[in-house]
């Protein structure tokens, strides 16, 4: 059973298009995340939701919009795609409580290529 | 904003102990330190986590000095399958949520 799954695994699209990446976790966690890993392998957090509430919103273009319909799902929608959006996007989940150290479980990643 | 830096790459031979250091000079009181391992085309995977002093589990040890401005991941007797990129993460869930990954260290284990 896959703990954190993402679809699609690969996404190739043209500049200016709008696309979505879906993420689902079956671990019963209450917090989910989106990370971007660039070509130099730097991992940077983009968003985090706790119980469907946005708790982390890093400096990300507003073309990126996360949506969490329920605790088990966190989708990422990207409008007007640009070349610089090409990267691998990772979804993760964890069980977070105030002051509690959490372990994040990552999905397999979605490789987005913008042409 | 806290900066977390690591050596870009390291080589080692099978059977040796490998120590990878992460520098986090601006670590805050509530921050904890976690290390992740990433294989090509996979998501990062948890290795070990700590707040201070020494933590050991079945795969690694984590050493954190008293000032907590750095941490060292120690992998005992590495094998070829330990070839991967290793990331430290400085994070906090107290007050402001924060997760800052280090720059990553590419470890290559040679036969």
Short mmCIF file of N, CA, C and O in Angstrom, two decimals, chain A residues 14-114:
data_model
loop_
_atom_site.label_atom_id
_atom_site.label_comp_id
_atom_site.label_asym_id
_atom_site.label_seq_id
_atom_site.Cartn_x
_atom_site.Cartn_y
_atom_site.Cartn_z
N UNK A 14 3.19 22.80 -22.31
CA UNK A 14 3.67 24.02 -22.95
C UNK A 14 3.54 25.21 -22.01
O UNK A 14 2.68 25.25 -21.11
N UNK A 15 4.39 26.18 -22.23
CA UNK A 15 4.29 27.44 -21.49
C UNK A 15 2.90 28.03 -21.63
O UNK A 15 2.28 27.92 -22.69
N UNK A 16 2.40 28.60 -20.55
CA UNK A 16 1.11 29.26 -20.58
C UNK A 16 -0.05 28.36 -20.20
O UNK A 16 -1.15 28.86 -19.91
N UNK A 17 0.18 27.05 -20.20
CA UNK A 17 -0.90 26.14 -19.83
C UNK A 17 -1.14 26.15 -18.33
O UNK A 17 -0.31 26.59 -17.54
N UNK A 18 -2.30 25.59 -17.94
CA UNK A 18 -2.65 25.38 -16.52
C UNK A 18 -2.66 23.88 -16.26
O UNK A 18 -3.22 23.12 -17.05
N UNK A 19 -2.04 23.49 -15.16
CA UNK A 19 -1.98 22.06 -14.84
C UNK A 19 -2.18 21.84 -13.34
O UNK A 19 -1.93 22.74 -12.53
N UNK A 20 -2.56 20.62 -12.99
CA UNK A 20 -2.72 20.25 -11.58
C UNK A 20 -1.96 18.98 -11.27
O UNK A 20 -1.84 18.08 -12.12
N UNK A 21 -1.46 18.90 -10.04
CA UNK A 21 -0.83 17.70 -9.52
C UNK A 21 -1.62 17.29 -8.29
O UNK A 21 -1.94 18.13 -7.44
N UNK A 22 -1.93 15.99 -8.21
CA UNK A 22 -2.74 15.52 -7.09
C UNK A 22 -1.88 14.72 -6.11
O UNK A 22 -0.92 14.05 -6.50
N UNK A 23 -2.25 14.81 -4.84
CA UNK A 23 -1.54 14.07 -3.79
C UNK A 23 -2.54 13.49 -2.81
O UNK A 23 -3.50 14.17 -2.40
N UNK A 24 -2.30 12.25 -2.44
CA UNK A 24 -3.15 11.58 -1.46
C UNK A 24 -2.29 10.81 -0.48
O UNK A 24 -1.28 10.21 -0.86
N UNK A 25 -2.67 10.84 0.79
CA UNK A 25 -1.96 10.05 1.80
C UNK A 25 -2.96 9.20 2.58
O UNK A 25 -4.06 9.65 2.89
N UNK A 26 -2.54 7.96 2.85
CA UNK A 26 -3.42 7.04 3.59
C UNK A 26 -2.85 6.71 4.96
O UNK A 26 -3.09 5.63 5.51
N UNK A 27 -2.06 7.64 5.50
CA UNK A 27 -1.41 7.43 6.80
C UNK A 27 -2.22 8.00 7.95
O UNK A 27 -1.82 7.87 9.11
N UNK A 28 -3.30 8.67 7.64
CA UNK A 28 -4.10 9.28 8.70
C UNK A 28 -3.47 10.55 9.27
O UNK A 28 -3.87 11.02 10.34
N UNK A 29 -2.48 11.11 8.58
CA UNK A 29 -1.82 12.32 9.05
C UNK A 29 -2.72 13.54 8.89
O UNK A 29 -3.61 13.56 8.04
N UNK A 30 -2.42 14.56 9.71
CA UNK A 30 -3.25 15.76 9.62
C UNK A 30 -2.55 16.92 8.91
O UNK A 30 -3.13 17.99 8.77
N UNK A 31 -1.31 16.72 8.50
CA UNK A 31 -0.56 17.80 7.85
C UNK A 31 0.04 17.30 6.55
O UNK A 31 0.59 16.20 6.49
N UNK A 32 -0.08 18.13 5.51
CA UNK A 32 0.47 17.78 4.21
C UNK A 32 1.26 18.96 3.66
O UNK A 32 1.02 20.12 4.05
N UNK A 33 2.19 18.66 2.77
CA UNK A 33 3.14 19.67 2.28
C UNK A 33 3.34 19.53 0.78
O UNK A 33 3.22 18.45 0.22
N UNK A 34 3.76 20.64 0.17
CA UNK A 34 4.31 20.61 -1.18
C UNK A 34 5.71 21.21 -1.14
O UNK A 34 5.92 22.29 -0.56
N UNK A 35 6.64 20.47 -1.77
CA UNK A 35 8.02 20.93 -1.91
C UNK A 35 8.36 21.01 -3.39
O UNK A 35 7.85 20.25 -4.21
N UNK A 36 9.30 21.89 -3.71
CA UNK A 36 9.85 21.98 -5.06
C UNK A 36 11.33 21.64 -4.99
O UNK A 36 12.06 22.17 -4.14
N UNK A 37 11.76 20.72 -5.87
CA UNK A 37 13.18 20.38 -5.96
C UNK A 37 13.68 20.78 -7.34
O UNK A 37 13.23 20.24 -8.35
N UNK A 38 14.61 21.72 -7.37
CA UNK A 38 15.07 22.24 -8.65
C UNK A 38 16.18 21.37 -9.23
O UNK A 38 16.52 20.32 -8.67
N UNK A 39 16.72 21.82 -10.34
CA UNK A 39 17.71 21.01 -11.05
C UNK A 39 18.99 20.82 -10.25
O UNK A 39 19.75 19.88 -10.49
N UNK A 40 19.23 21.70 -9.29
CA UNK A 40 20.42 21.55 -8.43
C UNK A 40 20.11 20.72 -7.19
O UNK A 40 20.93 20.61 -6.29
N UNK A 41 18.92 20.15 -7.15
CA UNK A 41 18.50 19.26 -6.07
C UNK A 41 18.19 20.00 -4.77
O UNK A 41 18.11 19.36 -3.71
N UNK A 42 18.05 21.32 -4.82
CA UNK A 42 17.64 22.04 -3.62
C UNK A 42 16.16 21.78 -3.36
O UNK A 42 15.33 21.90 -4.27
N UNK A 43 15.83 21.45 -2.12
CA UNK A 43 14.45 21.19 -1.72
C UNK A 43 13.92 22.40 -0.97
O UNK A 43 14.50 22.82 0.03
N UNK A 44 12.81 22.93 -1.44
CA UNK A 44 12.26 24.11 -0.78
C UNK A 44 10.76 23.93 -0.54
O UNK A 44 10.04 23.53 -1.46
N UNK A 45 10.35 24.20 0.68
CA UNK A 45 8.93 24.06 0.98
C UNK A 45 8.14 25.18 0.30
O UNK A 45 8.61 26.32 0.19
N UNK A 46 6.96 24.82 -0.18
CA UNK A 46 6.10 25.80 -0.82
C UNK A 46 4.88 26.07 0.07
O UNK A 46 4.58 27.21 0.40
N UNK A 47 4.17 25.02 0.41
CA UNK A 47 2.93 25.16 1.19
C UNK A 47 2.83 24.02 2.20
O UNK A 47 3.41 22.96 2.02
N UNK A 48 2.04 24.29 3.25
CA UNK A 48 1.67 23.22 4.15
C UNK A 48 0.25 23.47 4.65
O UNK A 48 -0.13 24.60 4.93
N UNK A 49 -0.52 22.39 4.75
CA UNK A 49 -1.87 22.44 5.27
C UNK A 49 -1.95 21.54 6.50
O UNK A 49 -1.45 20.41 6.49
N UNK A 50 -2.61 22.04 7.55
CA UNK A 50 -2.89 21.25 8.74
C UNK A 50 -4.39 21.21 8.92
O UNK A 50 -5.02 22.26 9.09
N UNK A 51 -4.97 20.01 8.86
CA UNK A 51 -6.43 19.89 8.95
C UNK A 51 -7.14 20.85 8.01
O UNK A 51 -8.07 21.56 8.41
N UNK A 52 -6.70 20.89 6.79
CA UNK A 52 -7.28 21.69 5.72
C UNK A 52 -7.05 23.19 5.88
O UNK A 52 -7.59 23.99 5.13
N UNK A 53 -6.23 23.57 6.87
CA UNK A 53 -5.93 24.99 7.06
C UNK A 53 -4.50 25.27 6.62
O UNK A 53 -3.57 24.56 7.00
N UNK A 54 -4.31 26.33 5.83
CA UNK A 54 -2.99 26.69 5.34
C UNK A 54 -2.13 27.21 6.49
O UNK A 54 -2.49 28.18 7.16
N UNK A 55 -1.00 26.55 6.76
CA UNK A 55 -0.13 26.98 7.85
C UNK A 55 1.23 27.46 7.38
O UNK A 55 1.94 28.14 8.11
N UNK A 56 1.63 27.07 6.20
CA UNK A 56 2.87 27.57 5.62
C UNK A 56 2.57 28.01 4.20
O UNK A 56 1.99 27.26 3.43
N UNK A 57 2.97 29.23 3.88
CA UNK A 57 2.79 29.75 2.53
C UNK A 57 4.02 30.56 2.21
O UNK A 57 4.09 31.76 2.49
N UNK A 58 5.05 29.88 1.69
CA UNK A 58 6.31 30.54 1.41
C UNK A 58 6.16 31.47 0.21
O UNK A 58 5.12 31.50 -0.44
N UNK A 59 7.21 32.21 -0.05
CA UNK A 59 7.18 33.16 -1.16
C UNK A 59 7.12 32.39 -2.47
O UNK A 59 8.14 31.96 -3.01
N UNK A 60 5.92 32.19 -2.93
CA UNK A 60 5.67 31.43 -4.14
C UNK A 60 4.77 32.28 -5.04
O UNK A 60 3.86 32.92 -4.52
N UNK A 61 5.03 32.32 -6.35
CA UNK A 61 4.13 33.09 -7.22
C UNK A 61 2.68 32.70 -7.03
O UNK A 61 2.37 31.52 -6.79
N UNK A 62 1.78 33.67 -7.11
CA UNK A 62 0.38 33.33 -6.87
C UNK A 62 -0.23 32.55 -8.02
O UNK A 62 -1.43 32.24 -8.00
N UNK A 63 0.57 32.19 -8.99
CA UNK A 63 0.12 31.25 -10.03
C UNK A 63 -0.03 29.83 -9.44
O UNK A 63 -0.68 28.99 -10.03
N UNK A 64 0.62 29.63 -8.29
CA UNK A 64 0.54 28.34 -7.61
C UNK A 64 -0.55 28.42 -6.56
O UNK A 64 -0.52 29.30 -5.68
N UNK A 65 -1.50 27.50 -6.60
CA UNK A 65 -2.57 27.52 -5.61
C UNK A 65 -2.81 26.10 -5.10
O UNK A 65 -3.18 25.21 -5.86
N UNK A 66 -2.58 25.90 -3.80
CA UNK A 66 -2.87 24.60 -3.22
C UNK A 66 -4.35 24.51 -2.86
O UNK A 66 -4.99 25.51 -2.55
N UNK A 67 -4.84 23.27 -2.90
CA UNK A 67 -6.23 23.05 -2.49
C UNK A 67 -6.30 21.75 -1.71
O UNK A 67 -5.83 20.72 -2.16
N UNK A 68 -6.93 21.82 -0.53
CA UNK A 68 -7.04 20.64 0.31
C UNK A 68 -8.51 20.35 0.57
O UNK A 68 -9.11 20.91 1.49
N UNK A 69 -9.10 19.45 -0.20
CA UNK A 69 -10.52 19.12 -0.02
C UNK A 69 -10.79 18.38 1.29
O UNK A 69 -11.88 18.48 1.85
N UNK A 70 -9.80 17.63 1.77
CA UNK A 70 -9.91 16.94 3.05
C UNK A 70 -8.50 16.64 3.55
O UNK A 70 -7.53 16.91 2.86
N UNK A 71 -8.42 16.06 4.74
CA UNK A 71 -7.09 15.86 5.37
C UNK A 71 -6.18 14.96 4.56
O UNK A 71 -4.98 15.03 4.66
N UNK A 72 -6.78 14.08 3.76
CA UNK A 72 -5.99 13.07 3.05
C UNK A 72 -5.51 13.54 1.68
O UNK A 72 -4.76 12.84 1.02
N UNK A 73 -5.94 14.69 1.24
CA UNK A 73 -5.63 15.16 -0.10
C UNK A 73 -5.11 16.60 -0.09
O UNK A 73 -5.64 17.45 0.62
N UNK A 74 -4.07 16.82 -0.89
CA UNK A 74 -3.57 18.18 -1.10
C UNK A 74 -3.13 18.28 -2.55
O UNK A 74 -2.18 17.63 -2.96
N UNK A 75 -3.86 19.07 -3.30
CA UNK A 75 -3.58 19.22 -4.72
C UNK A 75 -2.88 20.55 -4.97
O UNK A 75 -3.02 21.51 -4.20
N UNK A 76 -2.12 20.57 -6.05
CA UNK A 76 -1.39 21.79 -6.42
C UNK A 76 -1.79 22.18 -7.84
O UNK A 76 -1.61 21.40 -8.77
N UNK A 77 -2.34 23.36 -7.97
CA UNK A 77 -2.74 23.86 -9.28
C UNK A 77 -1.79 24.98 -9.69
O UNK A 77 -1.49 25.86 -8.87
N UNK A 78 -1.35 24.91 -10.93
CA UNK A 78 -0.41 25.92 -11.42
C UNK A 78 -0.99 26.56 -12.68
O UNK A 78 -1.29 25.86 -13.65
N UNK A 79 -1.14 27.87 -12.62
CA UNK A 79 -1.65 28.62 -13.78
C UNK A 79 -0.50 29.20 -14.60
O UNK A 79 0.58 29.47 -14.07
N UNK A 80 -0.76 29.39 -15.86
CA UNK A 80 0.18 30.10 -16.75
C UNK A 80 1.62 29.62 -16.56
O UNK A 80 2.52 30.39 -16.19
N UNK A 81 1.83 28.37 -16.80
CA UNK A 81 3.13 27.76 -16.54
C UNK A 81 4.26 28.47 -17.27
O UNK A 81 4.11 28.91 -18.42
N UNK A 82 5.40 28.57 -16.58
CA UNK A 82 6.59 29.21 -17.13
C UNK A 82 7.74 28.20 -17.15
O UNK A 82 7.71 27.18 -16.45
N UNK A 83 8.76 28.51 -17.96
CA UNK A 83 9.90 27.60 -18.08
C UNK A 83 10.52 27.32 -16.71
O UNK A 83 10.92 26.19 -16.42
N UNK A 84 10.59 28.33 -15.86
CA UNK A 84 11.22 28.20 -14.54
C UNK A 84 10.45 27.31 -13.57
O UNK A 84 10.95 27.01 -12.49
N UNK A 85 9.24 26.94 -13.96
CA UNK A 85 8.47 26.04 -13.10
C UNK A 85 8.91 24.59 -13.26
O UNK A 85 8.49 23.72 -12.47
N UNK A 86 9.73 24.33 -14.26
CA UNK A 86 10.21 22.96 -14.47
C UNK A 86 11.01 22.52 -13.25
O UNK A 86 11.97 23.18 -12.84
N UNK A 87 10.61 21.41 -12.67
CA UNK A 87 11.23 20.91 -11.44
C UNK A 87 10.54 19.61 -11.07
O UNK A 87 9.61 19.17 -11.75
N UNK A 88 11.00 19.01 -9.96
CA UNK A 88 10.28 17.88 -9.40
C UNK A 88 9.52 18.39 -8.18
O UNK A 88 10.10 19.05 -7.31
N UNK A 89 8.25 18.09 -8.13
CA UNK A 89 7.41 18.54 -7.02
C UNK A 89 7.08 17.34 -6.14
O UNK A 89 6.60 16.32 -6.62
N UNK A 90 7.38 17.50 -4.85
CA UNK A 90 7.13 16.42 -3.90
C UNK A 90 6.02 16.81 -2.93
O UNK A 90 6.01 17.91 -2.39
N UNK A 91 5.15 15.86 -2.71
CA UNK A 91 4.14 15.98 -1.68
C UNK A 91 4.64 15.18 -0.48
O UNK A 91 5.36 14.18 -0.63
N UNK A 92 4.29 15.62 0.72
CA UNK A 92 4.67 14.91 1.94
C UNK A 92 3.55 15.04 2.96
O UNK A 92 2.69 15.92 2.84
N UNK A 93 3.59 14.17 3.96
CA UNK A 93 2.61 14.29 5.04
C UNK A 93 3.28 13.95 6.36
O UNK A 93 4.33 13.29 6.39
N UNK A 94 2.71 14.45 7.43
CA UNK A 94 3.22 14.12 8.77
C UNK A 94 2.11 14.33 9.78
O UNK A 94 1.06 14.92 9.48
N UNK A 95 2.36 13.86 10.98
CA UNK A 95 1.43 14.09 12.08
C UNK A 95 2.05 15.15 12.97
O UNK A 95 3.09 14.92 13.60
N UNK A 96 1.46 16.32 13.00
CA UNK A 96 2.05 17.46 13.69
C UNK A 96 1.21 17.85 14.89
O UNK A 96 0.00 17.94 14.81
N UNK A 97 1.90 18.08 15.99
CA UNK A 97 1.25 18.68 17.14
C UNK A 97 2.15 19.78 17.64
O UNK A 97 3.35 19.78 17.36
N UNK A 98 1.64 20.71 18.38
CA UNK A 98 2.44 21.82 18.86
C UNK A 98 3.63 21.31 19.65
O UNK A 98 3.46 20.57 20.63
N UNK A 99 4.82 21.67 19.21
CA UNK A 99 6.02 21.27 19.91
C UNK A 99 6.41 19.81 19.71
O UNK A 99 7.37 19.33 20.27
N UNK A 100 5.65 19.10 18.89
CA UNK A 100 5.95 17.68 18.67
C UNK A 100 6.85 17.54 17.44
O UNK A 100 6.58 18.12 16.40
N UNK A 101 7.89 16.78 17.57
CA UNK A 101 8.77 16.53 16.43
C UNK A 101 8.04 15.61 15.47
O UNK A 101 7.50 14.58 15.86
N UNK A 102 8.00 16.00 14.20
CA UNK A 102 7.27 15.21 13.23
C UNK A 102 8.19 14.63 12.17
O UNK A 102 9.21 15.22 11.84
N UNK A 103 7.84 13.47 11.68
CA UNK A 103 8.55 12.83 10.58
C UNK A 103 7.72 12.98 9.33
O UNK A 103 6.53 12.64 9.34
N UNK A 104 8.33 13.47 8.27
CA UNK A 104 7.60 13.65 7.03
C UNK A 104 7.79 12.44 6.13
O UNK A 104 8.89 11.92 6.00
N UNK A 105 6.69 12.01 5.53
CA UNK A 105 6.70 10.92 4.57
C UNK A 105 6.45 11.53 3.19
O UNK A 105 5.44 12.20 2.98
N UNK A 106 7.38 11.26 2.29
CA UNK A 106 7.33 11.89 0.97
C UNK A 106 6.74 10.96 -0.07
O UNK A 106 6.91 9.74 -0.03
N UNK A 107 6.07 11.59 -1.04
CA UNK A 107 5.61 10.87 -2.21
C UNK A 107 6.75 10.65 -3.18
O UNK A 107 7.87 11.13 -2.95
N UNK A 108 6.48 10.00 -4.31
CA UNK A 108 7.53 9.68 -5.29
C UNK A 108 7.94 10.85 -6.17
O UNK A 108 8.92 10.76 -6.89
N UNK A 109 7.18 11.93 -6.10
CA UNK A 109 7.53 13.09 -6.90
C UNK A 109 6.81 13.14 -8.24
O UNK A 109 6.43 12.12 -8.79
N UNK A 110 6.63 14.36 -8.74
CA UNK A 110 6.08 14.60 -10.07
C UNK A 110 7.08 15.47 -10.82
O UNK A 110 7.39 16.59 -10.38
N UNK A 111 7.60 14.94 -11.89
CA UNK A 111 8.57 15.71 -12.69
C UNK A 111 7.81 16.54 -13.72
O UNK A 111 7.20 15.99 -14.64
N UNK A 112 7.85 17.83 -13.52
CA UNK A 112 7.16 18.76 -14.42
C UNK A 112 8.17 19.38 -15.38
O UNK A 112 9.18 19.93 -14.95
N UNK A 113 7.89 19.25 -16.66
CA UNK A 113 8.73 19.86 -17.69
C UNK A 113 7.89 20.83 -18.50
O UNK A 113 6.87 20.43 -19.08
N UNK A 114 8.30 22.08 -18.52
CA UNK A 114 7.58 23.11 -19.27
C UNK A 114 8.40 23.46 -20.50
O UNK A 114 9.57 23.83 -20.40
#
